[in-house]
Tab-separated table of C-alpha atoms in Angstrom:
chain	number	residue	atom	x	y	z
A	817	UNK	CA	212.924	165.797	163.803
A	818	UNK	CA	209.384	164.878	163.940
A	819	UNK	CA	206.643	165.864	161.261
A	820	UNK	CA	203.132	166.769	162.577
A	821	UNK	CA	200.004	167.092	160.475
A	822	UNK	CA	197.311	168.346	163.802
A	823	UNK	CA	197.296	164.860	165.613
A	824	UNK	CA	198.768	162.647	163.568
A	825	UNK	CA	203.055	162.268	163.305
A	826	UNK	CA	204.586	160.791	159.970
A	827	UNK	CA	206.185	157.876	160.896
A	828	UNK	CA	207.666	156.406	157.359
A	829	UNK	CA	207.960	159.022	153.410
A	830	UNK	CA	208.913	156.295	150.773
A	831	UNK	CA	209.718	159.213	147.881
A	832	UNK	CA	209.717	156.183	144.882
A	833	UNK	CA	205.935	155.993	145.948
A	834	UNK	CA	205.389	159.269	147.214
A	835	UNK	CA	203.743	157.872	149.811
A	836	UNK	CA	203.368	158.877	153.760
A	837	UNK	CA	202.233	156.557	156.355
A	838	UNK	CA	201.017	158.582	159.374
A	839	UNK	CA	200.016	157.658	163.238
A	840	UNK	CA	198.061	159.079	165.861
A	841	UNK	CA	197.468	157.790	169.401
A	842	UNK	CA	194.489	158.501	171.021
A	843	UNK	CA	194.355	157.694	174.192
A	844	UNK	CA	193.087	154.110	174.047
A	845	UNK	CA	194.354	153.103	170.346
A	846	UNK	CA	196.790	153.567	167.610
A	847	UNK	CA	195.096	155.001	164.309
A	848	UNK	CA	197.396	154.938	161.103
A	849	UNK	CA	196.588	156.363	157.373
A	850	UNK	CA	198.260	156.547	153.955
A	851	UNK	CA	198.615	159.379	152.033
A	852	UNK	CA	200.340	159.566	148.622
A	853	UNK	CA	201.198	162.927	146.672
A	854	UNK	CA	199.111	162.785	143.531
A	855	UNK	CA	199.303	166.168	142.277
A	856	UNK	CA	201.606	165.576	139.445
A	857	UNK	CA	199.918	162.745	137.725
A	858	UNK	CA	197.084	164.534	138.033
A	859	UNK	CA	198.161	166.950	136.159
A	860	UNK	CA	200.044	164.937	133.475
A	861	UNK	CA	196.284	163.060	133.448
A	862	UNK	CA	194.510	166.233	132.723
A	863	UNK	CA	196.567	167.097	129.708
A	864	UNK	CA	196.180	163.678	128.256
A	865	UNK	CA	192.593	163.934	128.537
A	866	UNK	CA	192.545	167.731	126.329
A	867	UNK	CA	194.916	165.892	123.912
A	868	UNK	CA	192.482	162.942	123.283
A	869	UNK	CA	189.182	165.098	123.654
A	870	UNK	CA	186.923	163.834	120.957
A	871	UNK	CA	188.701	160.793	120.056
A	872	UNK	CA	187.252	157.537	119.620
A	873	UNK	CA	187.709	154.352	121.956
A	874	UNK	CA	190.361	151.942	120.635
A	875	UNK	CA	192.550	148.467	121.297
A	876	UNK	CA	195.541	149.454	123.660
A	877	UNK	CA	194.255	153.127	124.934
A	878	UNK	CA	195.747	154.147	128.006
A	879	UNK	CA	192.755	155.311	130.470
A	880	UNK	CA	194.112	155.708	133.446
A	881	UNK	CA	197.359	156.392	135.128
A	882	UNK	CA	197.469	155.683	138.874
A	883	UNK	CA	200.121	156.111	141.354
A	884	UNK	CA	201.890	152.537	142.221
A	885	UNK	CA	200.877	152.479	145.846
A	886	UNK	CA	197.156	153.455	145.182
A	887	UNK	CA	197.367	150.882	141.973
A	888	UNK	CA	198.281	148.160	144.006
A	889	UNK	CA	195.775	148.956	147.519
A	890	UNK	CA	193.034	149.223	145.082
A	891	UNK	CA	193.147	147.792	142.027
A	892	UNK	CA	196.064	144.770	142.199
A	893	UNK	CA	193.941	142.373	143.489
A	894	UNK	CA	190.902	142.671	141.112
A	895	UNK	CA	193.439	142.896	138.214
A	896	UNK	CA	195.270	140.038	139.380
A	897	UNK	CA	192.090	137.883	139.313
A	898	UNK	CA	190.839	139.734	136.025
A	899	UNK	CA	187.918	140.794	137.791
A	900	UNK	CA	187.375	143.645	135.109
A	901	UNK	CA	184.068	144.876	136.441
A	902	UNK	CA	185.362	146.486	139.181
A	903	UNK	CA	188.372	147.861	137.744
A	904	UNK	CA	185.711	149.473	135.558
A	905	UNK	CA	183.955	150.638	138.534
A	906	UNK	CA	186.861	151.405	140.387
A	907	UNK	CA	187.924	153.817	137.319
A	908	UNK	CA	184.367	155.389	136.325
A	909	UNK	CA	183.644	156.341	140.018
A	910	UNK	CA	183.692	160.299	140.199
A	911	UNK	CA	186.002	159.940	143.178
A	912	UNK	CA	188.594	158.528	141.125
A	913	UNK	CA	188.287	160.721	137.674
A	914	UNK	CA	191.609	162.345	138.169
A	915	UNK	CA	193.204	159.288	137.444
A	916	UNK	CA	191.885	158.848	134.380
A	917	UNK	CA	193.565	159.964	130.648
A	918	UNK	CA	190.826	159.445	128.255
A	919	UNK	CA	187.435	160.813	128.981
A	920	UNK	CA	184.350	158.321	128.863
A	921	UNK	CA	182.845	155.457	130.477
A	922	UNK	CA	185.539	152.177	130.532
């Protein structure tokens, strides 16, 4: 059975990730992309941040919760080499606010 999205055919689901890899052909070269299904840490994220609303900053606060996949495209490398400024940028872009659990600027 084969799984369109328009163009593009799903090629590999890896469910412990929740993670799609895609491809489409067009004419001349092979294009691939990576989706993951985010939608329930977003969520989970969301009601973390209404349960710490108003709370101060502290040692060992969770601020983020990112799917493993996206954690390790993104981020592994930087935390890996401790490279905490762009972690920090990484988390306080608006792009990537759904991610985070407590509300604020890391």
């Amino acid at each position: 059975m084969v799984i369109k999205d328009g163009n593009w055919e799903l090629i590999e689901y890896v469910p412990e990730l929740k993670r799609s890899l895609w491809r489409y052909f067009d004419g001349e070269r092979t294009h691939y992309r990576t989706t993951y299904e985010t939608d329930d840490i977003i969520e989970a994220n969301k009601q973390e941040q209404n349960l710490t609303a108003g709370q101060r900053w502290g040692e060992w606060r969770i601020v983020a919760s990112i799917p493993a996949g996206l954690f390790f495209e993104h981020l592994g490398e930087a935390v890996k080499n401790r490279d905490e400024r762009y972690v920090s940028k990484y988390l306080n872009d608006a792009d990537n606010r759904d991610f985070r659990t407590f509300l604020g600027t890391v």
